[in-house]
C-alpha atoms as a printed R data frame, in Angstrom:
    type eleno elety resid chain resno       x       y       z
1   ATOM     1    CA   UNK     A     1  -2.178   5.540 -10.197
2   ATOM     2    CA   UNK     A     2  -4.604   5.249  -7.201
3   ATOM     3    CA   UNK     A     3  -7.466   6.184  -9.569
4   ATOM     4    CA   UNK     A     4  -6.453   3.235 -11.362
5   ATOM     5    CA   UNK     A     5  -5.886   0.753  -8.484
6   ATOM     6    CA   UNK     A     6  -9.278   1.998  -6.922
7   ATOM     7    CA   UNK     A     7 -11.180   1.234  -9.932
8   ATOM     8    CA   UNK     A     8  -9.163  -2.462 -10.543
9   ATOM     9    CA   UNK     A     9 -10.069  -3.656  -7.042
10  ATOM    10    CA   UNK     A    10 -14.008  -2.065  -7.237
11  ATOM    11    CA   UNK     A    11 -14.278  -4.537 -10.226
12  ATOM    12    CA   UNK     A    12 -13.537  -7.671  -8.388
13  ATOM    13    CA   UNK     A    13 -14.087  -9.451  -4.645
14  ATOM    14    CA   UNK     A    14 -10.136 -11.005  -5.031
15  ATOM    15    CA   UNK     A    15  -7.168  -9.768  -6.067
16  ATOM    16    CA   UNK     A    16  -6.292 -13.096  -7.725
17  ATOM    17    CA   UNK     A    17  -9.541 -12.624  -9.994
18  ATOM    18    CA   UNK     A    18  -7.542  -9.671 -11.072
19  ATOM    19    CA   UNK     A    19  -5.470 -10.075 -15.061
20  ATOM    20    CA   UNK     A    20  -1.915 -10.769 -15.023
21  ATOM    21    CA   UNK     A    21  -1.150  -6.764 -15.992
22  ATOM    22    CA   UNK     A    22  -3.699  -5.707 -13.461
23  ATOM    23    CA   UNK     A    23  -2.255  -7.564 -10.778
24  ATOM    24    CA   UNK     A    24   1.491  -6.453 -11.348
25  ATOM    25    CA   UNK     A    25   0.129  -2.928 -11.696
26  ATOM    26    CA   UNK     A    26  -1.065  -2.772  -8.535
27  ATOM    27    CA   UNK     A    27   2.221  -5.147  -7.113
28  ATOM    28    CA   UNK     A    28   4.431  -1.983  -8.833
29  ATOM    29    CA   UNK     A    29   6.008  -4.126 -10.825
30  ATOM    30    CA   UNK     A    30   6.638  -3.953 -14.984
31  ATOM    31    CA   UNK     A    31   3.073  -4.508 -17.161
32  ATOM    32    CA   UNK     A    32   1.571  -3.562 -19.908
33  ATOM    33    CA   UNK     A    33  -1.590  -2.435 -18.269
34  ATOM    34    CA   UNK     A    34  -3.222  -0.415 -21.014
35  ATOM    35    CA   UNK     A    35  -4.767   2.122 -19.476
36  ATOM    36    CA   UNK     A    36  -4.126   6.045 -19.408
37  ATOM    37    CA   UNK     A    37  -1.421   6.748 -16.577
38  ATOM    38    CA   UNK     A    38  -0.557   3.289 -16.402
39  ATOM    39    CA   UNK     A    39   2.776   3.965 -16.980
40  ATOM    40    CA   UNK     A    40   3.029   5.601 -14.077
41  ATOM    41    CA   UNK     A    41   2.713   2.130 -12.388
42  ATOM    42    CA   UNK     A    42   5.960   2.467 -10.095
43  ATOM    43    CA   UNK     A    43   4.922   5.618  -8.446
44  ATOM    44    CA   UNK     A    44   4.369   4.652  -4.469
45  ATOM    45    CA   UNK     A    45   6.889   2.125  -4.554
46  ATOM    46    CA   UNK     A    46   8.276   0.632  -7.427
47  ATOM    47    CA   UNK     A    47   8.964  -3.480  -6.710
48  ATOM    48    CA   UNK     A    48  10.672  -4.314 -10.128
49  ATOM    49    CA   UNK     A    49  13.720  -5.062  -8.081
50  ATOM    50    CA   UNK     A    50  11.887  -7.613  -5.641
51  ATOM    51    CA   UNK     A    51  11.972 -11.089  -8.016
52  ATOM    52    CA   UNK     A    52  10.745 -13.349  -5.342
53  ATOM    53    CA   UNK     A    53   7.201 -11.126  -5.349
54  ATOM    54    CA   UNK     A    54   7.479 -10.623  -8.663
55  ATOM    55    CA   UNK     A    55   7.359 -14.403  -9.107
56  ATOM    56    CA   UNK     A    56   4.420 -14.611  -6.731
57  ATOM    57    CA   UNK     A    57   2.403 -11.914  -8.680
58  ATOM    58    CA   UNK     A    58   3.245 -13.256 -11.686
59  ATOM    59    CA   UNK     A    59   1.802 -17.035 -10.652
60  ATOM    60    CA   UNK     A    60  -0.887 -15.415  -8.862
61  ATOM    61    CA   UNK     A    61  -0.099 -16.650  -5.463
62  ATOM    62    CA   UNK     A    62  -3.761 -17.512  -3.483
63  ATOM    63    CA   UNK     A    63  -2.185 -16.329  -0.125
64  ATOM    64    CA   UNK     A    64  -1.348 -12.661  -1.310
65  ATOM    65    CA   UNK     A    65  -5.109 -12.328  -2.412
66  ATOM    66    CA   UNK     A    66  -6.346 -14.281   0.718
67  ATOM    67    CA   UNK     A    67  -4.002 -11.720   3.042
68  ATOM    68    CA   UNK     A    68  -5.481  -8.638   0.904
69  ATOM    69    CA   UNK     A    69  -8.956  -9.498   1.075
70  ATOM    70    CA   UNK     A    70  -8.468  -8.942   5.331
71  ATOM    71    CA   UNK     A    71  -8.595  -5.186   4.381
72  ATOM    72    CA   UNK     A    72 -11.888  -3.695   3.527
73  ATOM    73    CA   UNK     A    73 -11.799  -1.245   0.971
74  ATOM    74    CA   UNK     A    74 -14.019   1.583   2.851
75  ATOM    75    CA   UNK     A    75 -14.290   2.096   6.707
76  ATOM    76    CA   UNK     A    76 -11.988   2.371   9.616
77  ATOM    77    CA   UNK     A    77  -9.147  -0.581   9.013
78  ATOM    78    CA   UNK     A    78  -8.208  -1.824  12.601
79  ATOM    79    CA   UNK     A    79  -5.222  -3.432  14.075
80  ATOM    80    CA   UNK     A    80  -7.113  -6.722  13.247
81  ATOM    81    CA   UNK     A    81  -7.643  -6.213  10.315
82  ATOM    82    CA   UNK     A    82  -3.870  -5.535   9.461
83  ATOM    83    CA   UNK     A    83  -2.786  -8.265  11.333
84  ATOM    84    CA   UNK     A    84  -4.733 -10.640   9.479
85  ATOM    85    CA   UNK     A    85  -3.179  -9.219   6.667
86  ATOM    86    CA   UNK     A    86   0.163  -9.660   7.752
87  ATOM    87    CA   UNK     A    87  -0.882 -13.475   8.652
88  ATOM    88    CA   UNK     A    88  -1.756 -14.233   5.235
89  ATOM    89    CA   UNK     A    89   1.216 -12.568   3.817
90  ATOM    90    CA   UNK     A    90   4.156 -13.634   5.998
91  ATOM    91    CA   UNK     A    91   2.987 -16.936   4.785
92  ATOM    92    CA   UNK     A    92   3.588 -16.457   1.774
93  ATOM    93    CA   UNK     A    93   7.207 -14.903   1.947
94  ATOM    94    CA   UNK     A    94   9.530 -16.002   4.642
95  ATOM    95    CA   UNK     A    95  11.763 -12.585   5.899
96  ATOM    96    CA   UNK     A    96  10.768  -9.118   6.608
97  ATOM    97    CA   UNK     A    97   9.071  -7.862   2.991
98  ATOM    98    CA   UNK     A    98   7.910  -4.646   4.371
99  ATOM    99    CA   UNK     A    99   8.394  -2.996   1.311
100 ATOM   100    CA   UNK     A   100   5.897  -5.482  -1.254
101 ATOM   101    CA   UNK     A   101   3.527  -5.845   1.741
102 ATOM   102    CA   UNK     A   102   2.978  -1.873   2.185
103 ATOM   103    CA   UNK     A   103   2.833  -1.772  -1.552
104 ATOM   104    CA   UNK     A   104  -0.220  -3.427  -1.860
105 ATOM   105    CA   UNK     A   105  -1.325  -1.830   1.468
106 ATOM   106    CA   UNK     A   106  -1.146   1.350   0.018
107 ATOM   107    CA   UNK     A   107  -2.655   0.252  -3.232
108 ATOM   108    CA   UNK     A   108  -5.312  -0.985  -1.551
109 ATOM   109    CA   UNK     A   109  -6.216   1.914   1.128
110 ATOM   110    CA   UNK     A   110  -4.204   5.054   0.044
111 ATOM   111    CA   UNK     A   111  -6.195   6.751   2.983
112 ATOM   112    CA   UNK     A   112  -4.307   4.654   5.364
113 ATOM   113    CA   UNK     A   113  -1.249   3.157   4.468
114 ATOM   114    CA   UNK     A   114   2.000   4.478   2.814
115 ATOM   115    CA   UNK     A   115   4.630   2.028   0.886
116 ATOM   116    CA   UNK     A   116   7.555   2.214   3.171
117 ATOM   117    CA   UNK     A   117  10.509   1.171   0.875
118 ATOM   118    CA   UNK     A   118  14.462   2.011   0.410
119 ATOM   119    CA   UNK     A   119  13.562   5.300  -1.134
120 ATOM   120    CA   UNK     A   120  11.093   7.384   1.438
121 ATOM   121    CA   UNK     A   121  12.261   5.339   4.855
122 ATOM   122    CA   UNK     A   122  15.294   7.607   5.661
123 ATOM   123    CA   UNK     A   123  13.013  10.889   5.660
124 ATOM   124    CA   UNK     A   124   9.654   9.595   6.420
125 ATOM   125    CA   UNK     A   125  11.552   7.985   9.899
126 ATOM   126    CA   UNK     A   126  13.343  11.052  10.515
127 ATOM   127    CA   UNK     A   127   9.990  13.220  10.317
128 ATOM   128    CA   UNK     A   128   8.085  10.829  12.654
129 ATOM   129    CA   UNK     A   129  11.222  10.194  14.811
130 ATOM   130    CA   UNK     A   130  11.603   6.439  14.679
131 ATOM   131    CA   UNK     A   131  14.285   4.500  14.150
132 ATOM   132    CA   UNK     A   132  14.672   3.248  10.481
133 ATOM   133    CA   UNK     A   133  16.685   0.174  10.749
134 ATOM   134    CA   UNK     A   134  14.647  -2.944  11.493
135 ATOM   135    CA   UNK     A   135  11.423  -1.895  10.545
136 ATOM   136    CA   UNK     A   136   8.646  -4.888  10.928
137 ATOM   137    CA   UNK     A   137   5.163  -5.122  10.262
138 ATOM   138    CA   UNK     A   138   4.567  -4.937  14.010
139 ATOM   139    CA   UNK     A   139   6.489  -1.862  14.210
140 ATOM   140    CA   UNK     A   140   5.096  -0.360  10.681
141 ATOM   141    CA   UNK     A   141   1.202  -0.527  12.629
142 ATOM   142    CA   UNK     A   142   2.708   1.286  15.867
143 ATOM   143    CA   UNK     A   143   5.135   3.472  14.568
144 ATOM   144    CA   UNK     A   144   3.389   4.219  11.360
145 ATOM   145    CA   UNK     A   145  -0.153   3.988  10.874
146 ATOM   146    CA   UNK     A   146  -1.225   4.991  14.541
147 ATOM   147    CA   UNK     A   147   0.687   7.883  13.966
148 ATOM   148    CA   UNK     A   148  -1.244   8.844  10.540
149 ATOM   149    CA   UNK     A   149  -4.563   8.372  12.338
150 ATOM   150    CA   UNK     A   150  -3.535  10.683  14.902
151 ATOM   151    CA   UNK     A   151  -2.475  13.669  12.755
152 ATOM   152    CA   UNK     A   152  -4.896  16.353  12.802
153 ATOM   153    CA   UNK     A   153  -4.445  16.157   8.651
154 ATOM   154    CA   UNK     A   154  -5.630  12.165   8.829
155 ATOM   155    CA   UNK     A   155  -8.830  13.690  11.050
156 ATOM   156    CA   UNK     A   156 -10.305  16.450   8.973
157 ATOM   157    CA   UNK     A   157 -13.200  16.367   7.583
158 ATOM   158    CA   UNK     A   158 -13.944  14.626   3.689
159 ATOM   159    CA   UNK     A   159 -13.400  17.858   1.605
160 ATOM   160    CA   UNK     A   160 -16.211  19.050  -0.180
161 ATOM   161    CA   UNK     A   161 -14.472  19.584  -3.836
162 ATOM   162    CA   UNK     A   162 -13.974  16.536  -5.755
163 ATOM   163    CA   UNK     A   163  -9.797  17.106  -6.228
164 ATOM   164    CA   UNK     A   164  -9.607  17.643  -2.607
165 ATOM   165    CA   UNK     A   165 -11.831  14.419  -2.488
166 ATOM   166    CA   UNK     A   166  -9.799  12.347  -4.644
167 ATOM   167    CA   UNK     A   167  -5.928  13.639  -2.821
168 ATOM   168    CA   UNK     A   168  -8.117  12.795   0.699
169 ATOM   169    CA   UNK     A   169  -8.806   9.424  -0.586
170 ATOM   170    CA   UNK     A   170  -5.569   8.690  -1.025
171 ATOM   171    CA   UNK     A   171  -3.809  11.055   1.199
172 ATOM   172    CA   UNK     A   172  -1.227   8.371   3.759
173 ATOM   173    CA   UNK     A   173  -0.019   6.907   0.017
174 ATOM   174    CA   UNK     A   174   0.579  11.057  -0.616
175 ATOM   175    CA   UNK     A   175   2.866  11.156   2.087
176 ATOM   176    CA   UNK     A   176   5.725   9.543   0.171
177 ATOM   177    CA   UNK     A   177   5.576  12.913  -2.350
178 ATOM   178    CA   UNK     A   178   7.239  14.458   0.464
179 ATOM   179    CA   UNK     A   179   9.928  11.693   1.727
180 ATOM   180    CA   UNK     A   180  10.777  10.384  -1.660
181 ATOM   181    CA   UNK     A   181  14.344  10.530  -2.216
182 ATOM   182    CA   UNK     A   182  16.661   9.750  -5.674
């Protein structure tokens, strides 16, 4: 799945420049994307359930791509970057859509960001001892990311084997392996 994503957003400067199935791939939502492991599209968040975004994907909504495009896809990503981000995006949807935000987040820069959604937030919040109820993209930056970035895992050298390579690139998005819960 991040192989995938990686690959659809090194092809193009906009998310909106993206095909329908591409887009709602990378959204978590049902396509018919068809490429090898595609079908593994709602691994880190699936957002089948979210119909608002769904509608937004599916009509390729400028100010999702315009709120994506704040986040390079290599480098450091800094607090300005994210809350350009969360400019564009809030924008689009009025209410707290942590969940369809982080998706794409995560989509976007595995290394950084993990989808916090209904099934990893009980755990994940327990492990980094913050409160679960409430969470808002001001509090997903402080109590989230800031916390990845100062984990000793987050800081280690890039590995020198290309697995250990690949689960690096991607290795915040990783994260909800362990605090995925049925």
């Amino acid at each position: 799945v991040m192989e995938i994503a990686t690959k659809l957003f090194a092809r193009v400067d906009h998310f909106n420049e993206l095909a329908d199935d591409e887009r709602k791939f990378i959204a978590g939502i049902p396509n018919k994307l068809g490429i090898e492991g595609a079908e593994y599209w709602p691994f880190f968040g699936s957002m089948k359930g979210a119909g608002k975004f769904k509608n937004k994907i599916g009509i390729n909504d400028p100010l999702i791509s315009k709120a994506l495009d704040q986040i390079p896809v290599s480098g450091q990503i800094t607090k300005t970057h994210y809350d350009n981000f969360v400019k564009y995006y809030t924008l689009t949807f009025n209410g707290n859509y942590i969940a369809t935000g982080t998706r794409l987040l995560c989509m976007k820069r595995p290394d950084t960001f993990i989808c916090f959604d209904s099934k990893n937030k009980a755990s994940l919040c327990r492990d980094f001892g913050i409160v679960q109820s409430n969470m808002s993209f001001d509090r997903y930056w402080n109590d989230i990311v800031l916390r990845i970035y100062d984990s000793e895992w987050w800081k280690n050298p890039e590995p020198i084997n290309e697995t250990e390579k690949k689960i690096s690139a991607a290795r915040a998005a990783f994260l909800d392996s362990l605090y995925y819960e049925e």
